[in-house]
Structures are given as C-alpha cells and as structure tokens.
CSV table of C-alpha atoms in Angstrom, one decimal:
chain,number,residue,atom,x,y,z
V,1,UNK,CA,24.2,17.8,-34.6
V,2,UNK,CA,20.3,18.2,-34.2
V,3,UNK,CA,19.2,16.1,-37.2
V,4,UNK,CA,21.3,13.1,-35.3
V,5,UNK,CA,19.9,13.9,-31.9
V,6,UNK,CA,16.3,13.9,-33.5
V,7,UNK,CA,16.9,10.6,-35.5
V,8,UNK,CA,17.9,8.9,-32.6
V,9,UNK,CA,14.2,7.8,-32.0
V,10,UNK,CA,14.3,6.7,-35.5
V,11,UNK,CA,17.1,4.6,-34.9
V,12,UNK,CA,15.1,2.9,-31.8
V,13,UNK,CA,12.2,2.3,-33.5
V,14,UNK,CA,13.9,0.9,-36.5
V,15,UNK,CA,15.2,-2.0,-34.3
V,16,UNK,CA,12.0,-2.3,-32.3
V,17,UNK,CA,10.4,-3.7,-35.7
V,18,UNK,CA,13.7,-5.3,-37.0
V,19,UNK,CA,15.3,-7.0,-34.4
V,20,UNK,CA,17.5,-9.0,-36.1
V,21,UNK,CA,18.8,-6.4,-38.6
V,22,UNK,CA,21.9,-5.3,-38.4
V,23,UNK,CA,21.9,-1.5,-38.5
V,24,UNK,CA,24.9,1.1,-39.2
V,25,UNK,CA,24.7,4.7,-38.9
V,26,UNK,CA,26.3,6.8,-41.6
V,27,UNK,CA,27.4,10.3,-40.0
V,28,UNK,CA,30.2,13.1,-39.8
V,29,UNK,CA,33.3,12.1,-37.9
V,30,UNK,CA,32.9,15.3,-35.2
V,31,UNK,CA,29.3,13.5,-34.7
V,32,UNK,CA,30.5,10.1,-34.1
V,33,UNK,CA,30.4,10.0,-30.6
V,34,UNK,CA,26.4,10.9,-30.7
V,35,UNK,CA,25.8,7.6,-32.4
V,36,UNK,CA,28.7,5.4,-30.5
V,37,UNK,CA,26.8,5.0,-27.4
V,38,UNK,CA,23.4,4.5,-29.2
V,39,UNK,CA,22.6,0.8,-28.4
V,40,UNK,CA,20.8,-0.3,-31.3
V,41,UNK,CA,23.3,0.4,-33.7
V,42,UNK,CA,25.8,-2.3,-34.6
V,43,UNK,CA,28.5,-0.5,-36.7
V,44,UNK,CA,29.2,3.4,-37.2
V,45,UNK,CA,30.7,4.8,-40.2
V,46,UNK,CA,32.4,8.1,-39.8
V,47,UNK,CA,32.5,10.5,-42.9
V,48,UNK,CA,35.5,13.2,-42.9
V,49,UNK,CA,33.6,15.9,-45.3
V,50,UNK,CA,35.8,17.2,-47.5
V,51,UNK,CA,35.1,19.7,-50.7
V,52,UNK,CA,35.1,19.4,-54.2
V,53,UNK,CA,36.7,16.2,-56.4
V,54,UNK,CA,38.2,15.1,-52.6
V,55,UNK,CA,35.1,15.0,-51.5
V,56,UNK,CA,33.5,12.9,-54.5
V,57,UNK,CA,36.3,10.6,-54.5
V,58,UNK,CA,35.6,10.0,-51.4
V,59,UNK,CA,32.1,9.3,-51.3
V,60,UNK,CA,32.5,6.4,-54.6
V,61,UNK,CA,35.2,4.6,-51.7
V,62,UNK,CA,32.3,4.5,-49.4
V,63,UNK,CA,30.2,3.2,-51.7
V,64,UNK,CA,32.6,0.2,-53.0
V,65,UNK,CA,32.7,-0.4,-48.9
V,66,UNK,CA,29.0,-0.4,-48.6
V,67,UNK,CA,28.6,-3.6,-50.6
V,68,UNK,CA,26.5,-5.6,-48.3
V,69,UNK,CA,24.0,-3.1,-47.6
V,70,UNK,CA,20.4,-3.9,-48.2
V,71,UNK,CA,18.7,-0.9,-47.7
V,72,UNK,CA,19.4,2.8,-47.0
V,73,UNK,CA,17.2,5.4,-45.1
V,74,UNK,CA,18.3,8.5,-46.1
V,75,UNK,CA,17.5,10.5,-43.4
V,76,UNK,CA,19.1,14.0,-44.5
V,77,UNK,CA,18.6,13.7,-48.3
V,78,UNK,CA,21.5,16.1,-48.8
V,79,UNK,CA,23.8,16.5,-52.0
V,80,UNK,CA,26.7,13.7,-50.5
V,81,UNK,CA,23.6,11.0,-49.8
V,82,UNK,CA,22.4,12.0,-53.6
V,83,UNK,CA,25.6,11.2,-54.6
V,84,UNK,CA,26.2,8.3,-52.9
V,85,UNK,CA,23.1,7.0,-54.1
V,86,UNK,CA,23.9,6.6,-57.6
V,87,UNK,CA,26.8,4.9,-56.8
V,88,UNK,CA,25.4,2.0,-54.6
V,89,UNK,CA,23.3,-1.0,-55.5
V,90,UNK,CA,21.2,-0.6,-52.3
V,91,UNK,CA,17.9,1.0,-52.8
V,92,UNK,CA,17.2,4.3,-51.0
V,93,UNK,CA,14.5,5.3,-49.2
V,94,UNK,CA,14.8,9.1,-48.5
V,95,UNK,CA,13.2,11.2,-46.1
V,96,UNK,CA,10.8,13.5,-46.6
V,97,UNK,CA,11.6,17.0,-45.9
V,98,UNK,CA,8.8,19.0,-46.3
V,99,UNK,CA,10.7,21.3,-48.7
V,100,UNK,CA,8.0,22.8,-50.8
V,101,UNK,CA,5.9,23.5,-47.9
V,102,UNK,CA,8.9,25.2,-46.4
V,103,UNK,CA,9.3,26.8,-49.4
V,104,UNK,CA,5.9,27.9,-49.4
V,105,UNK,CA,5.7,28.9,-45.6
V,106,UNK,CA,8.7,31.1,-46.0
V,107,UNK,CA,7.7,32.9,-49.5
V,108,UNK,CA,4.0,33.3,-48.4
V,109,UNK,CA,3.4,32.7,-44.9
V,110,UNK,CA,0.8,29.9,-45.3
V,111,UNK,CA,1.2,27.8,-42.7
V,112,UNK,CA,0.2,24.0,-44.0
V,113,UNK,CA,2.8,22.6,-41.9
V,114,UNK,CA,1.3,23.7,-38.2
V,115,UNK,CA,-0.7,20.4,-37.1
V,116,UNK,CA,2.4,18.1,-38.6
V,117,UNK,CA,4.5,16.0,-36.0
V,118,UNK,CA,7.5,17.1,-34.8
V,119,UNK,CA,10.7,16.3,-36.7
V,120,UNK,CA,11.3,13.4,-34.1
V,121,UNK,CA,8.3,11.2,-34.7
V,122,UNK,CA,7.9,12.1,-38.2
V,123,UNK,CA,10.2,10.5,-40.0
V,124,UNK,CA,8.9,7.4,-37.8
V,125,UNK,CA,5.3,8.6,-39.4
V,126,UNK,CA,6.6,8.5,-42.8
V,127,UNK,CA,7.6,4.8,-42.6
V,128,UNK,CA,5.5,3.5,-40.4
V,129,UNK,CA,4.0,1.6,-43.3
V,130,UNK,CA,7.2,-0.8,-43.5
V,131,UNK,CA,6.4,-2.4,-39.8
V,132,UNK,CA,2.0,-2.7,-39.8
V,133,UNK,CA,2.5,-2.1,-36.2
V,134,UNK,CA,0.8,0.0,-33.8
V,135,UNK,CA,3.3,3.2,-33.0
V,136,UNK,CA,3.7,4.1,-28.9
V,137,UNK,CA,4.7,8.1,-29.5
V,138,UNK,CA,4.7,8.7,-25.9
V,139,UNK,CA,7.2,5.4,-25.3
V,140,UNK,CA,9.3,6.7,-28.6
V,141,UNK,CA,9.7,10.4,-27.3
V,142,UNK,CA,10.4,9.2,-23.4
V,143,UNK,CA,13.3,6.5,-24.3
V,144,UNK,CA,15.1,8.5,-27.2
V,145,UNK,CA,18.5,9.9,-25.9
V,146,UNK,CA,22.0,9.6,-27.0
V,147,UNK,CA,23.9,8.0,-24.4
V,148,UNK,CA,24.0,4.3,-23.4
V,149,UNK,CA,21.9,2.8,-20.7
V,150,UNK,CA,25.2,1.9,-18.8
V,151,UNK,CA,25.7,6.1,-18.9
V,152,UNK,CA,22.0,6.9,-17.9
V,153,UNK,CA,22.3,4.4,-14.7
V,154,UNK,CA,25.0,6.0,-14.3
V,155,UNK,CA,24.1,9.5,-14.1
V,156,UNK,CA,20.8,8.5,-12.5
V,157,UNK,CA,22.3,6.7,-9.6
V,158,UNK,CA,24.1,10.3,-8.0
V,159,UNK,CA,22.5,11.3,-4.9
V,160,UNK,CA,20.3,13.9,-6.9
V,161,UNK,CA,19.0,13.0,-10.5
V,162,UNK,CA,19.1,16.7,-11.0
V,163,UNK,CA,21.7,19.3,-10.0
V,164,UNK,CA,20.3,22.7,-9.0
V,165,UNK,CA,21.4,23.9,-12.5
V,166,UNK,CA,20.5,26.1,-15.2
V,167,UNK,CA,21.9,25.3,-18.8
V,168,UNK,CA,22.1,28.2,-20.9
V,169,UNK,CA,23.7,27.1,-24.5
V,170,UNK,CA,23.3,30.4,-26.5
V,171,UNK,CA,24.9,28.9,-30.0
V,172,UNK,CA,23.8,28.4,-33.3
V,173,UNK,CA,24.7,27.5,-36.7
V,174,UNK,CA,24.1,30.8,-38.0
V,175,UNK,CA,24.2,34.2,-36.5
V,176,UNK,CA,20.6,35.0,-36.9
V,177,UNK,CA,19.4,32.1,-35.4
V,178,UNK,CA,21.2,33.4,-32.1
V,179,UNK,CA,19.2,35.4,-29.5
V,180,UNK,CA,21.6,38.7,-29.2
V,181,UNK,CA,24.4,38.0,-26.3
V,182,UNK,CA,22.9,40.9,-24.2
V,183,UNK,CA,19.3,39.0,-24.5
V,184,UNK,CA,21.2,36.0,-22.1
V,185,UNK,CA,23.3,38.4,-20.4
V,186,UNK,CA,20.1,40.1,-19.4
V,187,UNK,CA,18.3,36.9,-18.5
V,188,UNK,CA,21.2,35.9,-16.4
V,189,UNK,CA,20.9,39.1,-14.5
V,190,UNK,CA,17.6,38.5,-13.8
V,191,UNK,CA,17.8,35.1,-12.8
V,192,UNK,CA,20.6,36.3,-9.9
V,193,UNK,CA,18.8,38.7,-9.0
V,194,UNK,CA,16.1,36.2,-7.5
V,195,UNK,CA,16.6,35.3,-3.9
V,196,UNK,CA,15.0,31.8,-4.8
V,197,UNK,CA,17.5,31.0,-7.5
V,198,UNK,CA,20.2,31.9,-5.4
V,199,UNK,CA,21.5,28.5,-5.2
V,200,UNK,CA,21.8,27.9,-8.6
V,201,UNK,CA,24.1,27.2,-10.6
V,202,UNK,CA,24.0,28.8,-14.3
V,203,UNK,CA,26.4,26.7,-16.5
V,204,UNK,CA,27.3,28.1,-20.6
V,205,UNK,CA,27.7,25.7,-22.9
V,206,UNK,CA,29.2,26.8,-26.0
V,207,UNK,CA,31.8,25.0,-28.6
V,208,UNK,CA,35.4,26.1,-29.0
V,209,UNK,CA,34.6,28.2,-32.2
V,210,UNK,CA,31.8,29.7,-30.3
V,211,UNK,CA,33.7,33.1,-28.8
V,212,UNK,CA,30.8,35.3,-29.2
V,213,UNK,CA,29.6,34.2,-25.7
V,214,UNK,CA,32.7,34.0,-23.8
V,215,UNK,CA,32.1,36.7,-21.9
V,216,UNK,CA,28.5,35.8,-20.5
V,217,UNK,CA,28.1,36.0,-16.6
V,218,UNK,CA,31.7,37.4,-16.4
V,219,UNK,CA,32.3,38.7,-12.6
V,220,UNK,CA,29.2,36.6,-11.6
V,221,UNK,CA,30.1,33.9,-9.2
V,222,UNK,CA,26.6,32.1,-9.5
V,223,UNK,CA,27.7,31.6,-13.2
V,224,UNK,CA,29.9,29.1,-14.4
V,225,UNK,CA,31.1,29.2,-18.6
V,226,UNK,CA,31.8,26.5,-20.3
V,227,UNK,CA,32.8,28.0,-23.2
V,228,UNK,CA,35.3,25.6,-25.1
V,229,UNK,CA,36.2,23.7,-21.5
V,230,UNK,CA,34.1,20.7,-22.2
V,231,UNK,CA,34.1,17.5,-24.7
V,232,UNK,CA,30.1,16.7,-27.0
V,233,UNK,CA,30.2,14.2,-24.3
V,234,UNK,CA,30.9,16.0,-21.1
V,235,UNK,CA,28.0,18.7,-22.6
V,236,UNK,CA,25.6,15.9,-23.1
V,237,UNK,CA,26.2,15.1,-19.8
V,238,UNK,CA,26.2,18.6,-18.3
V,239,UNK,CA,22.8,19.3,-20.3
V,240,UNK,CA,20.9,15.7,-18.9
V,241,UNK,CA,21.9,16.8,-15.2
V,242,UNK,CA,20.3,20.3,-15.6
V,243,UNK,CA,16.8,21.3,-14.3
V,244,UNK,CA,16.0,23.7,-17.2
V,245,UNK,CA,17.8,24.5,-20.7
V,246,UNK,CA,17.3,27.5,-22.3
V,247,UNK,CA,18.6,27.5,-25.9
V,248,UNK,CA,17.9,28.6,-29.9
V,249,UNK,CA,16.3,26.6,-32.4
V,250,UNK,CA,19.6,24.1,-32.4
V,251,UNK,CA,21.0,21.3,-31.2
V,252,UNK,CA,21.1,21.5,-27.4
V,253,UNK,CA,17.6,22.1,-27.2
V,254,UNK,CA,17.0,18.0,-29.0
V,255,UNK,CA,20.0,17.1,-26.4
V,256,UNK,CA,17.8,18.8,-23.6
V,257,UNK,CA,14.4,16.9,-24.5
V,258,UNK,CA,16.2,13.7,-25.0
V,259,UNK,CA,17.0,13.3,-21.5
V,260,UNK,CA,13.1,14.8,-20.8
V,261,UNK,CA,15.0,18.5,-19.8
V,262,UNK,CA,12.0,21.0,-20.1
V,263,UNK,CA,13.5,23.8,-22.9
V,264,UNK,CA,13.0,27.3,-23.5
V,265,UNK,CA,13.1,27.3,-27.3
V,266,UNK,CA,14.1,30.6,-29.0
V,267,UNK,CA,13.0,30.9,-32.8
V,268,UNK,CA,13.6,33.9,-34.7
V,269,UNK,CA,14.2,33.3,-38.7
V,270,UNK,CA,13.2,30.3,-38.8
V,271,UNK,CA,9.7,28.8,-37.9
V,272,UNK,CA,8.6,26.6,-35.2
V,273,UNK,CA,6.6,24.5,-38.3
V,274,UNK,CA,9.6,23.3,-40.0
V,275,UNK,CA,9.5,20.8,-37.5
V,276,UNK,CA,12.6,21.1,-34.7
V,277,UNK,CA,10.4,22.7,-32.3
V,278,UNK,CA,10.3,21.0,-28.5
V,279,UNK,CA,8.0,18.0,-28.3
V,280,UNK,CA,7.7,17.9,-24.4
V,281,UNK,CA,4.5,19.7,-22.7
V,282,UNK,CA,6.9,21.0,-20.2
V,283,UNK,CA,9.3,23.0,-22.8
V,284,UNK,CA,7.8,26.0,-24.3
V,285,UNK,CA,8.6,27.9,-27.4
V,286,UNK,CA,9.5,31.9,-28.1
V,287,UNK,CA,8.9,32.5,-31.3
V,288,UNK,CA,7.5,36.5,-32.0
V,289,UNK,CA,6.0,35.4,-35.3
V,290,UNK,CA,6.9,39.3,-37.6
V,291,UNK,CA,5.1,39.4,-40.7
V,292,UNK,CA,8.8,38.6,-42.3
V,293,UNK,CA,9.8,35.4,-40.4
V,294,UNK,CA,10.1,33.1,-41.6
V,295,UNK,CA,12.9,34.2,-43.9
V,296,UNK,CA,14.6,30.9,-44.4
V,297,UNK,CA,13.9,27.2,-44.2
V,298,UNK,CA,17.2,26.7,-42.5
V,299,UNK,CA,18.0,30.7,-41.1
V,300,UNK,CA,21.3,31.1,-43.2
V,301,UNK,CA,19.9,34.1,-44.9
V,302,UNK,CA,21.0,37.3,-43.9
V,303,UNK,CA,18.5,39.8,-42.1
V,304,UNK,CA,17.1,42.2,-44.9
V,305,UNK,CA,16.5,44.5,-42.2
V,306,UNK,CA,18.6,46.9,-40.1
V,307,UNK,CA,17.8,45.1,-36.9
V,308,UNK,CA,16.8,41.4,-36.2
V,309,UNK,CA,13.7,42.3,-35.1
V,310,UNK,CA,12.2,38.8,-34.9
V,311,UNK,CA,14.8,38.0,-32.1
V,312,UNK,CA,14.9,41.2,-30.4
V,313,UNK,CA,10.9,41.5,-30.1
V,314,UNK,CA,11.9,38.1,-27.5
V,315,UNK,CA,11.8,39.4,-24.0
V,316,UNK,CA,14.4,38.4,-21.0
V,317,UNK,CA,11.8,38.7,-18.6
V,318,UNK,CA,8.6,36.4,-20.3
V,319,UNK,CA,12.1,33.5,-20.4
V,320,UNK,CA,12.3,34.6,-17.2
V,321,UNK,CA,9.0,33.9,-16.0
V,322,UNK,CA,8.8,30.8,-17.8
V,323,UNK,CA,11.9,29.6,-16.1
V,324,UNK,CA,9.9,30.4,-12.6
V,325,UNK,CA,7.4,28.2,-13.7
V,326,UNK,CA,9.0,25.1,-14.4
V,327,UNK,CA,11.1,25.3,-11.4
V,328,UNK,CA,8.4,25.8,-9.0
V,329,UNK,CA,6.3,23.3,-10.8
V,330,UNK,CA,5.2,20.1,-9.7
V,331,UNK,CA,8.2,18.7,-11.6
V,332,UNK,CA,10.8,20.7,-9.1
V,333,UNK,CA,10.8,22.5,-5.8
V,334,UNK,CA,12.2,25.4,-5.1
C-alpha cells in the first residue's frame, strides 16, 4: 500500500509532462481504490494475485490485453512485472531500487544511501531525463495525495480543516517492523494523562487482520479503536483530518504526509536510507540506529536476537515530547 501511496507523485508528474497521454495504473485489486480517485489516471487495471501456474496464466491474459500499450514504468520491478515483461511488446522502463546498496547497507553498515531523495521524488529523479524540464519538489511533495480534488474540497470545507485528533496506526507488514503494543499503550497513557490533550481524541487505525492491537486504549474514553470498523477509504479519510500520525515504517505514515499530516516515523529493522522515510520538515523519525539494524532491506527477517532491541531502545516519552511539539507549534494551538 506504501509503494502506491509514494508513486502517486509519480503518477502527477508523469501527466504534468505528458498531458495528452493516456495513463493506466497497474495494481492489486485490495489497492484499487488508492488509484480510483487519482485524477490523472485514465483507466485502472486491477490484478487478483494468485500463486503458482494460476498466477502465470494469469499474468500472459494481461499481457494479450495490454496490446496498445506504448510504454511501461515499472515502478516495483517485482517477479509478476519481470514476468509480464517478457510477454509484452511494450518496452519497460524499470525503477531503480537501490538493491545493491541496500544490500550493502544491511551486510556492512555503509551508509551510501543517506543524502539520496526520498522514495517519493526519486523515482521522479530517475526519469527526469524523459521531460528536460525543470522539477518543482516542493510543488510535487505538497499536491501528491490519494483522493480526488472533489474529496479534498470536500473534507476541507468542514468547519475545522483539522479535528482535535490523534491517529495512532500501529500495523505493519511484518512483526518486527511493529513498535511492541505496550510501546503505544504506554504513549497513549501518557498522552491522557496531559491536561492539554484532554480534548483529544486518539483514534486506532488498524486492518481487519490486524488483531494484535485490538485491545489498545481499552477502558479509556479519550480513545476511540478502529480496529477492523473502517473501509482504505474511510482510513484515508480519518488519517487526512488528523493533527498528528504516529505510525511504523509503513503505509499510513505515506497516507499521513500525503495530506501534509506531520508523522512520528518509527524504524526499527529496517533503515530510514532505504528511502520510505517522512519527507515533511514537520514529521520526525525514531530510528535507535543498533550496530545490527539494519537486518533487512524490507524487515521480513526474523530478529537474531532474544529481544527486538532496535524497537524497544524507542522511548514512549521522546514520541511523546515530539507529539507536544507539533501541537503546540506554530502549525496548531493548543
């Protein structure tokens, strides 16, 4: 879900240079409705994934579908888009992942990949050389979102722009790229138990599948959990009304800057370098930086040690203080 909210800048700047082109957008069905509302694309095509020979059939049906296709950004360059490749006469241009210097980062901790762009402007980096026009970054990073202009006014036209809320969406892909549950319960406790935030309302956002935090904030009427209750939609919008996000190294936290939501970004196995990290000055990044992490270019591995120490060393109370800053900046008053 990231890697489509991040692209989505792509996508805008693609049609800034070609605006005559028509442009489809590839994706996963449970993605579709990401894309749907993205103005500049004229078709979607949604992928069921599948496994195995299913799965390959599949993909040579696309292909015989995808006959009038003159060129193809591969933007995830995964095994179903190298696939799909060989069977379409449409020349691919794929992006470029980084992966050695991933590689590299994770086996030896040289860090080549530090002054690099964020993952949102630098696939636009990568091909700027197709338009020989001058790129506006801070016009790129400002406009990128995932919802139609019709939806923004929308949301923008309530009597408050923001709603005194606090988004807290403690999921990820994989378990170690999760901030332990009593890490946000403990957060949560500490944001109650300030008299200023009293009148706050801390919202959960989590998927069905995502059970491990149903419990978060129970008995605690400032809290309200989401857990499972709400459509990618109703999230989206939940997360673009909020004041503050506070979120791991996932999706929500591209949601959250694409509607210019400051983010607390937590990053444990994985490293802020790969290039997901928050591109807005306002969000801020917890990342403890152990001599073992990072221990993965995409945090699947299993910890090697008995405790996730790159997650735990992550205090409640430094999230905490960052929280206090942001809302009693000069973006918000308490």
């Amino acid at each position: 879900m990231g890697d489509v909210v991040m692209q989505s800048s792509f996508v805008r700047w693609l049609r800034q240079i070609n605006p005559q082109a028509k442009i489809s957008f590839l994706t996963s069905k449970e993605f579709g409705s990401l894309v749907t509302e993205l103005e500049e694309v004229d078709e979607v095509i949604l992928y069921e994934r599948m496994s195995g020979l299913k799965d390959i059939k599949q993909i040579i049906q696309l292909s015989k579908r995808l006959t009038d296709v003159d060129f193809v950004f591969d933007l995830h360059a995964n095994t179903r888009t190298k696939l799909l490749s060989l069977f379409m006469l449409a020349p691919f241009l794929k992006v470029d992942k980084r992966s050695t210097l991933r590689k590299v980062l994770v086996s030896t901790k040289k860090d080549f990949l530090a002054a690099t762009s964020t993952q949102h402007f630098r696939t636009i980096e990568d091909f700027s050389f197709l338009s020989g026009l001058p790129i506006e970054k801070e016009d790129l990073y400002r406009t990128q979102g995932v919802l139609s202009k019709t939806t923004l006014t929308k949301i923008r036209s309530y009597k408050t722009r923001y709603e005194k809320s606090i988004v807290i969406s403690p999921v990820a892909s994989f378990e170690s790229k999760r901030w332990p549950m009593e890490k946000y319960q403990e957060l949560i406790n500490l944001i109650s138990s300030d008299k200023n935030m009293s009148e706050f309302k801390i919202k959960i956002i989590a998927g069905p599948g995502d059970t491990y935090c149903e419990d978060l904030g129970k008995g605690n009427n400032q809290v309200e959990n989401l857990q499972g209750k709400t459509s990618l939609k109703e999230t989206i919008e939940e997360i673009s009304k909020a004041m503050i996000c506070i979120t791991n190294d996932t999706g929500s936290l591209h949601i959250a800057e694409s509607f210019g939501v400051p983010t607390a970004a937590i990053f444990g196995p994985t490293s802020p370098s790969f290039g997901f990290k928050p591109h807005l000055k306002e969000s801020k990044v917890f990342w403890s930086g152990i001599s073992c992490s990072p221990c993965s270019t995409t945090g699947s591995k299993n910890c090697h040690r008995d405790q996730l120490y790159c997650m735990l060393e992550i205090e409640p109370y430094n999230v905490y203080s960052y929280i206090r800053e942001i809302l009693s900046s000069d973006l918000y008053t308490l």
